[in-house]
Short mmCIF file of C-alpha atoms and ligand atoms in Angstrom, two decimals:
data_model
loop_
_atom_site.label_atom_id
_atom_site.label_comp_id
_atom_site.label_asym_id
_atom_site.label_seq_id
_atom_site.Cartn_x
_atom_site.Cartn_y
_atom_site.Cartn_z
CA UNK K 272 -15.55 8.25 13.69
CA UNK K 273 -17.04 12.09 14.19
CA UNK K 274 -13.95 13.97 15.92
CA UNK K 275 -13.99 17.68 17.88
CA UNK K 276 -14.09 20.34 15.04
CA UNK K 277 -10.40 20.79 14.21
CA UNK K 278 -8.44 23.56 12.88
CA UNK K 279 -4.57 23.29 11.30
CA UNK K 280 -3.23 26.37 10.93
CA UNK K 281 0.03 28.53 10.04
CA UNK K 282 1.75 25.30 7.79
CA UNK K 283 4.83 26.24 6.07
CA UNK K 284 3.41 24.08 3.23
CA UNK K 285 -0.34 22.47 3.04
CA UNK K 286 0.20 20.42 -0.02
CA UNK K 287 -3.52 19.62 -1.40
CA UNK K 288 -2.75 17.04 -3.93
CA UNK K 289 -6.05 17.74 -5.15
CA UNK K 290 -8.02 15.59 -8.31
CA UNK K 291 -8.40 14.62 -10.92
CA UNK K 292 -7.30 11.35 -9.57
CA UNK K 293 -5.91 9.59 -11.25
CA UNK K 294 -2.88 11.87 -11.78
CA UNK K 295 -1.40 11.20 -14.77
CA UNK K 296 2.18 11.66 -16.75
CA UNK K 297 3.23 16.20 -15.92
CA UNK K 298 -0.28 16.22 -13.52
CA UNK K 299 1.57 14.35 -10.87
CA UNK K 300 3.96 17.09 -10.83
CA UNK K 301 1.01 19.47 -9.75
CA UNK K 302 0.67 19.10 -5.78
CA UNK K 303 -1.20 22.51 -5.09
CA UNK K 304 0.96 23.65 -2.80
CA UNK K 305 -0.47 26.55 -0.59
CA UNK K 306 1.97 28.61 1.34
CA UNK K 307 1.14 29.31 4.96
CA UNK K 308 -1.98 26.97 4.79
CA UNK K 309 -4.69 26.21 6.93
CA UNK K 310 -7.34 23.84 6.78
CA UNK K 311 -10.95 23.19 8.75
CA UNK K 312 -12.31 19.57 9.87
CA UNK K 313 -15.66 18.93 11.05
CA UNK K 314 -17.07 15.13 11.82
CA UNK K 315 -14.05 13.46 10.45
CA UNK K 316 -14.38 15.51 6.62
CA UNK K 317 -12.71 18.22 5.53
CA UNK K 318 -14.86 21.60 5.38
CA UNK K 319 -12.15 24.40 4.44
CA UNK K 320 -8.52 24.94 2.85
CA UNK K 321 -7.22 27.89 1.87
CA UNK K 322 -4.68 30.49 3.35
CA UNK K 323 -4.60 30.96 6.83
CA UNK K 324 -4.62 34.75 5.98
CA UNK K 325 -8.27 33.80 4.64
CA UNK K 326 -10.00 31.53 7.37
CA UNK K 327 -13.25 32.44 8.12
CA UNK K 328 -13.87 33.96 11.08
CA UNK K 329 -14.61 31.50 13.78
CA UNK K 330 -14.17 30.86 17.95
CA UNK K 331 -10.82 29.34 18.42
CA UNK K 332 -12.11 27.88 22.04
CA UNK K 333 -14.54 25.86 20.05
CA UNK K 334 -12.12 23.95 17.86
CA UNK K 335 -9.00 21.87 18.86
CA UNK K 336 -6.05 23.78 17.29
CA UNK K 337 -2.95 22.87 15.83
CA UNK K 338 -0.87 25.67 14.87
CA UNK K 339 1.89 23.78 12.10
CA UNK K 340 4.48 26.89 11.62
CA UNK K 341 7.58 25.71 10.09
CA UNK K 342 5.60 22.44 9.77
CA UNK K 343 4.26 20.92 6.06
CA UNK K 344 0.83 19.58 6.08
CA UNK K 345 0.52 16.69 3.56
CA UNK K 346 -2.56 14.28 2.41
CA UNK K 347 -2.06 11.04 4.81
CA UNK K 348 -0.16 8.45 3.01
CA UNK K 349 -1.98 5.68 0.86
CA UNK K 350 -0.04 2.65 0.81
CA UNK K 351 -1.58 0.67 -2.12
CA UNK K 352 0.42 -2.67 -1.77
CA UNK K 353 1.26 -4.98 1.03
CA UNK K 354 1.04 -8.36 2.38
CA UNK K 355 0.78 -7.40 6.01
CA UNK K 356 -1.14 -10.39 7.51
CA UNK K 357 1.16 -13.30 7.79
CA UNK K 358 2.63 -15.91 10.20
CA UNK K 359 6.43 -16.48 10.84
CA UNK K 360 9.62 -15.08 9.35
CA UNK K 361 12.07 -15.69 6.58
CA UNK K 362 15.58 -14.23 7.64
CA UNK K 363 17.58 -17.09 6.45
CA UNK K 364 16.40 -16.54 2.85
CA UNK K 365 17.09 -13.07 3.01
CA UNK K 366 20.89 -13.78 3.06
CA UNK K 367 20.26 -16.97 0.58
CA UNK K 368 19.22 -14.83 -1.90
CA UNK K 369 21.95 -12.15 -1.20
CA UNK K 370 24.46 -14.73 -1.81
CA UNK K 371 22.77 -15.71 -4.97
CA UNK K 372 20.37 -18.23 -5.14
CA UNK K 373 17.77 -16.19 -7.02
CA UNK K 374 13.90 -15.48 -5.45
CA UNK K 375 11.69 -17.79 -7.86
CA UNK K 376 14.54 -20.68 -7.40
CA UNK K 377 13.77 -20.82 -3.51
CA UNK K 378 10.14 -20.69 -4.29
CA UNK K 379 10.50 -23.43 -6.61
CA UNK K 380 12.06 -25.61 -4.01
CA UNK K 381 9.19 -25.19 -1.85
CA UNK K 382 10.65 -22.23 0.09
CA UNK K 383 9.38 -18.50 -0.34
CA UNK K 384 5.92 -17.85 -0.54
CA UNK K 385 4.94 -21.48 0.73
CA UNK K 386 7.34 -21.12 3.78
CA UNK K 387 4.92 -18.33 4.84
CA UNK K 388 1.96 -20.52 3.83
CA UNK K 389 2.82 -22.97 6.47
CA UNK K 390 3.19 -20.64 8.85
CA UNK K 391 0.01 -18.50 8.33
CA UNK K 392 -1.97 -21.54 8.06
CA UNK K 393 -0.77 -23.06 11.53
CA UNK K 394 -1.90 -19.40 12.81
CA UNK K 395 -4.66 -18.92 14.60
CA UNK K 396 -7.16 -15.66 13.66
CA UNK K 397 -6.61 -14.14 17.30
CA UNK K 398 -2.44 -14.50 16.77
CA UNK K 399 -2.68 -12.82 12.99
CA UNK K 400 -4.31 -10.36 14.21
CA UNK K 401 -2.02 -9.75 17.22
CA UNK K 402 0.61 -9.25 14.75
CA UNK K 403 -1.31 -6.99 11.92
CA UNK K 404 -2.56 -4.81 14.84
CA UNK K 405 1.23 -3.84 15.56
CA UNK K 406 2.05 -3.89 12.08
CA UNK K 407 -0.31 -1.15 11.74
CA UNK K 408 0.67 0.70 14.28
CA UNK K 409 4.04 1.25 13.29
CA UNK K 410 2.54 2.10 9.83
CA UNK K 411 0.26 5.03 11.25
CA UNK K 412 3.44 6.56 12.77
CA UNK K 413 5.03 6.65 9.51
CA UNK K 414 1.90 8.86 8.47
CA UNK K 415 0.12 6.07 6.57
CA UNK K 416 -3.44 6.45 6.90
CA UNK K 417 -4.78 4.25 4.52
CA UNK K 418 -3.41 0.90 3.24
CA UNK K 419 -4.15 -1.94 1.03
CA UNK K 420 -3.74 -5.88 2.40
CA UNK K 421 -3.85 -8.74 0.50
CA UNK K 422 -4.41 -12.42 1.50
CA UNK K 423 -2.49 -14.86 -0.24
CA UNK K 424 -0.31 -16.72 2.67
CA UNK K 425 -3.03 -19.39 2.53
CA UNK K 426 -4.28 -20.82 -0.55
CA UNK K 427 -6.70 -22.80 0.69
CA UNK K 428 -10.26 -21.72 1.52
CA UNK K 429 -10.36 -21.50 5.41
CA UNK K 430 -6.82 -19.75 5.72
CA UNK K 431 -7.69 -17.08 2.30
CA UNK K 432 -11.09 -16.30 4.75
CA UNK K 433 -9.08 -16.34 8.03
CA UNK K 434 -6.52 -13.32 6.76
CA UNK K 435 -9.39 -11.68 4.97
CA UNK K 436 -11.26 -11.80 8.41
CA UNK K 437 -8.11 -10.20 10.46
CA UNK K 438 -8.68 -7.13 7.87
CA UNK K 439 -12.71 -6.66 8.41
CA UNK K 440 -12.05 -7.07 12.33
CA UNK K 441 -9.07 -4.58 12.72
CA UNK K 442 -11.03 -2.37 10.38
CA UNK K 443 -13.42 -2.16 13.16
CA UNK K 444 -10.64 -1.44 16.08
CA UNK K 445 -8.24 0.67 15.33
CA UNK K 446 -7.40 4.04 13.20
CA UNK K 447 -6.07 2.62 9.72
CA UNK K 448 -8.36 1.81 6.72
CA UNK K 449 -7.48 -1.64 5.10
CA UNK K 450 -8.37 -1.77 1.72
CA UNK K 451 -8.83 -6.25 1.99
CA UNK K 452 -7.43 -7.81 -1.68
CA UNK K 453 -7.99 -11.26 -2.57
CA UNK K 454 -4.91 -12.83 -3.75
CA UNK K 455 -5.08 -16.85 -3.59
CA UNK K 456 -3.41 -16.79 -6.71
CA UNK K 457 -0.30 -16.07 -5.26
CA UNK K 458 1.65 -19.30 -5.24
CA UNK K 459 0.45 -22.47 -6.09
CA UNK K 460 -0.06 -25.13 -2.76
CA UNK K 461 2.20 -28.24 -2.59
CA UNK K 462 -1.17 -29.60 -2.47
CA UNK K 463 -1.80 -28.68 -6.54
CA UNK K 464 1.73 -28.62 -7.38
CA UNK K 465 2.35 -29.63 -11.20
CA UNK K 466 -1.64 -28.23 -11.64
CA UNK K 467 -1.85 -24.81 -11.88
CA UNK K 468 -4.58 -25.37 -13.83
CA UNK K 469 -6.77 -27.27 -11.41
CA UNK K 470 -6.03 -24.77 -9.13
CA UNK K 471 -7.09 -21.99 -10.58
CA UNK K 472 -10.50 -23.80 -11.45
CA UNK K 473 -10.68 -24.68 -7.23
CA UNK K 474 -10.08 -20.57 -6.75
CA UNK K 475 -13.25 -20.12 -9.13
CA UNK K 476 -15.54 -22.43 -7.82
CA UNK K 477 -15.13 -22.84 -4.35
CA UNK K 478 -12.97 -19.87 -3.01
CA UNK K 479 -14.19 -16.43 -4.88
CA UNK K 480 -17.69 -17.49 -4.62
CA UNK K 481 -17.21 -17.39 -0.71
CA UNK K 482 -15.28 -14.11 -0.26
CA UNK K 483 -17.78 -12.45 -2.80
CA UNK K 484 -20.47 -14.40 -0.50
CA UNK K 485 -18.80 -12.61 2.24
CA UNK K 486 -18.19 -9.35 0.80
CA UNK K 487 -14.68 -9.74 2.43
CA UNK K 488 -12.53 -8.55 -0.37
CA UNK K 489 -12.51 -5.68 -2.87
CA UNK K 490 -9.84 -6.44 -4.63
CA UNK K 491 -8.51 -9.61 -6.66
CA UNK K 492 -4.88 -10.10 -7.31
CA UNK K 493 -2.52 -12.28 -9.34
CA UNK K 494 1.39 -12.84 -9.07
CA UNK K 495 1.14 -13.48 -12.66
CA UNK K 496 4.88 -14.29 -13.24
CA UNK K 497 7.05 -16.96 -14.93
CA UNK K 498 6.68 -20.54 -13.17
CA UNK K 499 3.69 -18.85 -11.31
CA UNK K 500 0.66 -17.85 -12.77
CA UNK K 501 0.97 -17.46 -16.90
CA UNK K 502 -0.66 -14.85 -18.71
CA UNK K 503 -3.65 -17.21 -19.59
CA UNK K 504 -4.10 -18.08 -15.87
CA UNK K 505 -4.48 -14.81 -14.54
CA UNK K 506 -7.08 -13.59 -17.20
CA UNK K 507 -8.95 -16.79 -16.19
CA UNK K 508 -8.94 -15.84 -12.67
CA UNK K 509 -9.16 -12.36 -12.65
CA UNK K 510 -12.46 -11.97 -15.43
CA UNK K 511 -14.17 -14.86 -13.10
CA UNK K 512 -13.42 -12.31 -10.34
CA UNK K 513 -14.94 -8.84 -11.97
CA UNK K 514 -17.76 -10.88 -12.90
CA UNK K 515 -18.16 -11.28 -9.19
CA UNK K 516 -18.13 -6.99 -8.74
CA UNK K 517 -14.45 -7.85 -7.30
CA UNK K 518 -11.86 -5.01 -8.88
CA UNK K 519 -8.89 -6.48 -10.64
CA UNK K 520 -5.18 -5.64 -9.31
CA UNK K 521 -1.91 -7.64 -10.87
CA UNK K 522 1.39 -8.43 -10.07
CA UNK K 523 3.15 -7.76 -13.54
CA UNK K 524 6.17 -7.93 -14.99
CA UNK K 525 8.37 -8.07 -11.62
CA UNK K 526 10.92 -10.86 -12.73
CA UNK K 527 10.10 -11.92 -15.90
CA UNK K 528 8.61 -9.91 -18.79
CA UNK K 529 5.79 -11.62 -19.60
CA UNK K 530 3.32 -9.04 -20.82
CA UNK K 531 1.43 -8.24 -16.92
CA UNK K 532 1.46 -4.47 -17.71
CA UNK K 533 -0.29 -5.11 -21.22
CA UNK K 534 -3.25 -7.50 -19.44
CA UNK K 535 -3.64 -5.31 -16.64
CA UNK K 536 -4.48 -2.40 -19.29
CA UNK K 537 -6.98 -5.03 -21.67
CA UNK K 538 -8.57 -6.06 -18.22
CA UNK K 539 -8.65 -2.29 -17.53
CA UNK K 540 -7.26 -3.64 -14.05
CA UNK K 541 -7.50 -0.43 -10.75
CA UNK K 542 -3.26 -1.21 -10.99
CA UNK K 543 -0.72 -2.96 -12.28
CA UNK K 544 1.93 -3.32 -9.84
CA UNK K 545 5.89 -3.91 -9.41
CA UNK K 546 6.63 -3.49 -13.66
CA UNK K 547 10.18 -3.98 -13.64
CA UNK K 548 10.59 -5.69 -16.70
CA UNK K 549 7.64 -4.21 -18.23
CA UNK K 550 7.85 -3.61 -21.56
CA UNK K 551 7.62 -0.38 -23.78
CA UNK K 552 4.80 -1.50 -25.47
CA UNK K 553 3.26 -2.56 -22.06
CA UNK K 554 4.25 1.12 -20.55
CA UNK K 555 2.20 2.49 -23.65
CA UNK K 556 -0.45 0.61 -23.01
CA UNK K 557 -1.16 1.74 -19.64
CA UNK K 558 -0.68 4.80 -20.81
CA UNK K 559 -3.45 5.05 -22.58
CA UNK K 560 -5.47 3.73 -19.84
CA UNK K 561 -6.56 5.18 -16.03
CA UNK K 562 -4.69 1.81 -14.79
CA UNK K 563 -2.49 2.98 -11.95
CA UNK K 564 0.78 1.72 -12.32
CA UNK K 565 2.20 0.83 -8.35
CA UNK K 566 5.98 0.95 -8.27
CA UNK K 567 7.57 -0.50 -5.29
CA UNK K 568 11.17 0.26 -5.27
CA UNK K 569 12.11 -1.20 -1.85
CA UNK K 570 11.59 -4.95 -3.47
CA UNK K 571 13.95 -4.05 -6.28
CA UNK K 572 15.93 -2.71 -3.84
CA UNK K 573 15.61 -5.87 -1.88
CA UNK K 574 15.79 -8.46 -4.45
CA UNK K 575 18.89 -6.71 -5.61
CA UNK K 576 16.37 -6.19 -9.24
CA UNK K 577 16.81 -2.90 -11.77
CA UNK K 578 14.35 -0.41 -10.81
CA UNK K 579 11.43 0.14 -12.77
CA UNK K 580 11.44 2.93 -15.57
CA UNK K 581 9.39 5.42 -13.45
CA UNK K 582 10.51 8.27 -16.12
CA UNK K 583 9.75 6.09 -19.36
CA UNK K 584 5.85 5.92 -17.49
CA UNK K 585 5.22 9.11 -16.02
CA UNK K 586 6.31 10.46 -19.65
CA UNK K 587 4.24 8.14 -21.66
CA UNK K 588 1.04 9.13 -19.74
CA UNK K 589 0.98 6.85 -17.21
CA UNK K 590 -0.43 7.48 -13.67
CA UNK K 591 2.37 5.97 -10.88
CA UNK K 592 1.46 5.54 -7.42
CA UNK K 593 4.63 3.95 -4.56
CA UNK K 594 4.05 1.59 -2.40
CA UNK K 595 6.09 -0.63 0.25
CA UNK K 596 5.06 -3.79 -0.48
CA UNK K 597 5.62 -4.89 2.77
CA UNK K 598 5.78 -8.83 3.41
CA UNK K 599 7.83 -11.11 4.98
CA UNK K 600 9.69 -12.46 1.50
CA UNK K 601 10.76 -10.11 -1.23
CA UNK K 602 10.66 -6.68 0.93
CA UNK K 603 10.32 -7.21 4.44
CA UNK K 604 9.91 -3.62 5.57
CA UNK K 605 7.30 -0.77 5.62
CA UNK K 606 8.89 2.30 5.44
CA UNK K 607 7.86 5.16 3.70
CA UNK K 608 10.75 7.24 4.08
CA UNK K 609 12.89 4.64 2.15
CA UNK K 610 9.95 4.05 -0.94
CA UNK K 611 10.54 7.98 -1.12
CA UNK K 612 14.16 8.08 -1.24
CA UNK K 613 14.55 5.32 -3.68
CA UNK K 614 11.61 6.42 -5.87
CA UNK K 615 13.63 9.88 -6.40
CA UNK K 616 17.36 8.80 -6.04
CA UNK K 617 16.87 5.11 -8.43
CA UNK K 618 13.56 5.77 -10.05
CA UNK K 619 14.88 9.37 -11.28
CA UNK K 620 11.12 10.95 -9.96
CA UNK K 621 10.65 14.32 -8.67
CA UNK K 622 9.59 14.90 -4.53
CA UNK K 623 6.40 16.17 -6.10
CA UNK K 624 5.56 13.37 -8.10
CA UNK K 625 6.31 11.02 -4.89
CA UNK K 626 4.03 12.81 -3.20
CA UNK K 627 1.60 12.44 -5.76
CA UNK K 628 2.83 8.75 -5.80
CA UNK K 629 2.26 8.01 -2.23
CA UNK K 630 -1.43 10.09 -1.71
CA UNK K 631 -3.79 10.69 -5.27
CA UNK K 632 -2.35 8.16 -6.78
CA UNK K 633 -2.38 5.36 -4.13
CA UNK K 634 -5.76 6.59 -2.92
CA UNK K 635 -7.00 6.13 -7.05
CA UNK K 636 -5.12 2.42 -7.00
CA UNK K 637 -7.34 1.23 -4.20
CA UNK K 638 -10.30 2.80 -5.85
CA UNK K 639 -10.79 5.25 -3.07
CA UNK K 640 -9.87 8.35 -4.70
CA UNK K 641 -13.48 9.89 -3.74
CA UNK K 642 -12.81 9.79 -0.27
CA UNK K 643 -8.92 9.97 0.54
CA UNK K 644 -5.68 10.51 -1.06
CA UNK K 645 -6.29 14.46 -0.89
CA UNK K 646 -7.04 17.51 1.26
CA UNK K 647 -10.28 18.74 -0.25
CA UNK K 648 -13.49 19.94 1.53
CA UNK K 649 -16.29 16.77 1.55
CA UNK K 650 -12.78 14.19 1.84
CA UNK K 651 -11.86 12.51 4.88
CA UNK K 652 -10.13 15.05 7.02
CA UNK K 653 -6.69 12.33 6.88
CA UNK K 654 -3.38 14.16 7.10
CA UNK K 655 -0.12 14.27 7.86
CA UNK K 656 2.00 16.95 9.57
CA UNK K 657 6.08 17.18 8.79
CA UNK K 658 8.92 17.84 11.14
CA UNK K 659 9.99 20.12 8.56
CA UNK K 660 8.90 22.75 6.45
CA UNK K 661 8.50 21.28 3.03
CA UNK K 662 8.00 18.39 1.49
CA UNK K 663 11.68 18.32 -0.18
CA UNK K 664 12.48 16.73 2.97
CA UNK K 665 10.96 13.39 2.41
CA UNK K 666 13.76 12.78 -0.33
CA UNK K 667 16.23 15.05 1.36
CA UNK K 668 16.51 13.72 4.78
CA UNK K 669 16.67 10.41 3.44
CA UNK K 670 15.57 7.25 5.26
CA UNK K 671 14.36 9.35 8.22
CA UNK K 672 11.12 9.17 9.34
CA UNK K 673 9.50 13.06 9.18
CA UNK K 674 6.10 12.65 11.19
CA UNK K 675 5.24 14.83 13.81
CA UNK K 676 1.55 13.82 13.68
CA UNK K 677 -1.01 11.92 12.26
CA UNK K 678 -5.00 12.58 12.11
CA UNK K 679 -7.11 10.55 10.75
CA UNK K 680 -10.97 11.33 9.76
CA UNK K 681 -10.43 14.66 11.84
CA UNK K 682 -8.70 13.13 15.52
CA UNK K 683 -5.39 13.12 16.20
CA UNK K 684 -4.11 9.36 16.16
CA UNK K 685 -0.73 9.48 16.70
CA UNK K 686 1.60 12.03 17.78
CA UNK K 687 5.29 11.70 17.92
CA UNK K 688 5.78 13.79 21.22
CA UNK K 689 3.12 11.28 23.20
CA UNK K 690 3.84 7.93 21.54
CA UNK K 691 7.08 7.27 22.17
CA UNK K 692 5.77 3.75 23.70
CA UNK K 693 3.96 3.13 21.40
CA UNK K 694 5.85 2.05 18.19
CA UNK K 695 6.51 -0.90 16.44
CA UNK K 696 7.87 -3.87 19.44
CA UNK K 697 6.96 -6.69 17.31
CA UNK K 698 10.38 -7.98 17.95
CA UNK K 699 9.65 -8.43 21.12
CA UNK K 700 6.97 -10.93 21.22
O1 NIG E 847 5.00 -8.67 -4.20
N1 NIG E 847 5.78 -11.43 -5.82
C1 NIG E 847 4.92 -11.92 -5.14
N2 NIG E 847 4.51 -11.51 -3.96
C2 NIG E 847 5.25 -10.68 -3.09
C3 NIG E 847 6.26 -11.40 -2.31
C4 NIG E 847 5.66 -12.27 -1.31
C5 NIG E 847 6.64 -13.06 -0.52
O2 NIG E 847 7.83 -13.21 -0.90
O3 NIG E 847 6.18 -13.55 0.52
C6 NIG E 847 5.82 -9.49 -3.83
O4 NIG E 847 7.03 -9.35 -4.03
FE1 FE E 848 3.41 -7.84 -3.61
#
C-alpha cells in the first residue's frame, strides 16, 4: 500500500516509543517523547523523525501535509488480543453472571464459549466477515492499526479454517493488519465432552496440520484454565504447534492459578496473557524471559475479577503490553480508551507505560516488533494523531475516545472530521 509522500508536522508531542522491543520493567517508562515533532513518510515507511525545527529542507507542494499543533502524534495502537470473528450475541449472560452465577459455571453448563460455537458455526464465511469488517472499522477509529484475532468459536476443522479465512480475506480489503491466532483449544465441543484428551490429539492430527498446510495462522493459543485445558494439555498442544513454525501464545492464570504464566515462560511462549491469578513465582519467571505479558483489564473489569498485579510485573522485569480482549463473552467491548483508563486507575501503571503497553509492547506480543509498534525510519509509517496535546490525556480524559486521525502505512485512513458515517452501526444490522 505505497501512499503520497507525507509530512506531520508542528505535534505538541511525537511520542517515538522507539526499541528495544520488547520493553521491559523502568524501559516502558521511556516513550522518547520529542517536543514539537515532525515526522517524514514515503511508500507507506517511515523515512524521518526529529524536530520540526530540524526537517530537511524539502517542497511542501510535493508532500501531503498535516500540520498537528496542539495535537500528540503517537505509534498506532497494537491490540495484541481479541476474539473478533464470531457469530451471535450473549447479553443474557452478561447480567447472569452480574447476578452471580460465576463465568466457568455457565460454560460448564454448556453456555459461554459453546453458545458462540453454535452460532459461529451456523455462520456462513460471507456473514463473519460482514461482521469483522465493521468490527474493524470501529477499531481503526479508535486509532488501532494493528490487531491480533484468534479463531476458537469453532472447534471443529471446517469452522477453525472458516474464521481463519475471514482474517486472510479482510487482510486483503481493508486498512487493519490482523495478526490470525489459532486457538481451537479454547473450549472443548459437546462433541468431545468428558475427553479433553481425545480432543487435543484430533487438534494435532487433523486440525494444525491443515492451518500450518495453509499457512493461515501465526499464532497458537490455549485457554489453559481450570475445567478447560490443564497444564499438561496445553504443553501437548502448544510444542505440537512450534514444531509446526506456529508461535506459542497462552491464556494463563485468568481464573484459576494454575501455573499459565510459569509454562508460557518454559515454552518461551511470544505472551502470556490475562495473569490475574498469576503467581509470584510465575511473575518471576517471565521476568526473566522476553515473554510479553498481555494484561487485559476490561475482562477483569467485566467479569467483576481483581486486576492483575501490573506493578508486581513491570518491577520484576517483566515486559506488559494491554489489550481489549474483545469477544462476545468475558469482555464484549473494544475500546481503547477504557484498557487505558483502567490499566492506570486499577492496574496502578503510569500513561507512559500504557503507551508503551498499547504500541512496543503489543507490536513485540504479535511478533511484529520489526515492522510496527513504533515511529522509527524503515517502520511502517502507522500513527495516530490526538485531539489533545499530550498523551496524559488518554488516562485523563477517561473513557473518551481522543482520535483525530489515523494513517496507516503512510495514507490517511480515517479521519474524525470526514467519518462521521462511518463508525461502528453493527447494531443496526
Ligand atoms: O479471553 N477465556 C477465554 N476466552 C475469552 C473469552 C471468550 C468468550 O467468553 O467467548 C477470554 O476471556
Ligand atoms: Fe481472550
Amino acid at each position: 500500500m505505497a501512499g503520497k509522500k507525507l509530512l506531520i508536522k508542528h505535534a505538541a508531542e511525537l511520542i517515538t516509543c522507539a526499541g528495544p522491543a520488547p520493553k521491559q520493567g523502568p524501559a516502558m517508562g521511556d516513550i522518547g517523547m520529542i517536543p514539537d515533532g515532525a515526522l517524514l513518510a514515503e511508500d507507506g515507511r517511515i523515512s524521518w523523525v526529529g524536530p520540526t525545527a530540524a526537517l530537511p529542507a524539502l517542497d511542501e507542494s510535493q508532500w501531503e501535509v498535516i500540520d498537528a499543533a496542539g495535537q500528540c502524534v503517537l505509534p498506532g495502537f497494537v491490540d495484541s488480543h481479541t476474539h473478533m470473528v464470531f457469530g451471535g450475541y450473549r447479553a443474557e449472560e452478561f447480567f447472569w453472571r452480574l447476578s452471580g452465577t460465576p463465568y466457568l459455571e455457565i460454560l460448564e453448563r454448556g453456555g459461554g464459549i459453546l453458545n458462540t460455537v453454535e452460532a459461529t458455526r451456523a455462520a456462513s464465511l460471507a456473514e463473519l466477515k460482514e461482521l469483522a469488517g465493521r468490527r474493524l472499522r470501529s477499531m481503526l477509529a479508535m486509532g488501532v492499526t494493528t490487531v491480533e484475532g484468534k479463531s476458537g468459536y469453532g472447534l471443529d476443522k471446517e469452522t477453525e479454517l472458516r474464521q481463519l479465512a475471514v482474517m486472510a480475506e479482510l487482510n486483503r480489503e481493508q486498512p487493519v493488519e490482523i495478526v490470525p491466532t489459532f486457538m481451537g483449544a479454547h473450549a472443548v465441543p459437546p462433541e468431545y465432552k468428558g475427553r479433553t484428551d481425545a480432543y487435543v490429539d484430533y487438534l494435532i492430527a487433523e486440525v494444525l496440520p491443515a492451518v500450518s498446510a495453509q499457512g493461515i495462522a501465526e499464532f497458537c493459543d490455549v485457554f489453559c484454565e481450570q475445567g478447560v485445558f490443564s497444564l499438561a494439555q496445553s504443553r501437548r498442544l502448544l510444542t505440537a504447534a512450534k514444531g509446526l513454525g506456529l508461535k506459542a501464545k497462552l491464556h494463563a492464570d485468568e481464573i484459576v492459578a494454575l501455573g499459565g504464566a510459569e509454562l508460557a515462560a518454559e515454552l518461551e511462549a511470544c505472551s502470556a496473557d490475562h495473569l490475574l491469578q498469576a503467581s509470584a513465582a510465575g511473575i518471576a519467571a517471565l521476568g526473566k524471559k522476553r515473554t510479553v505479558a498481555t494484561l487485559l483489564p476490561m475482562t477483569a473489569f467485566c467479569l467483576r475479577e481483581p486486576y492483575a498485579r501490573a506493578r508486581a510485573m513491570i518491577d520484576s522485569g517483566v515486559a506488559v503490553a494491554l489489550a481489549t480482549d474483545y469477544n462476545p463473552g468475558s469482555c464484549f467491548s473494544h475500546s481503547i480508551p477504557l484498557v487505558a483508563a483502567l490499566a492506570a486507575i486499577q492496574l496502578g501503571m503510569t500513561p507512559a507505560e500504557v503507551v508503551t503497553a498499547l504500541t512496543i509492547n503489543g507490536a513485540a506480543a504479535v511478533n511484529r516488533a520489526d515492522r510496527v509498534g513504533s515511529l522509527e525510519v524503515g517502520k511502517q509509517a502507522d500513527a495516530v494523531i490526538l485531539e489533545y496535546p499530550s498523551h496524559l490525556f488518554l488516562v485523563y480524559h477517561a473513557g473518551m475516545n481522543l482520535v483525530d486521525k489515523v494513517i496507516k502505512q503512510g495514507q490517511l485512513s480515517w479521519s474524525k472530521a470526514d467519518n462521521i458515517d462511518n463508525i461502528h452501526r453493527e447494531g443496526k444490522l
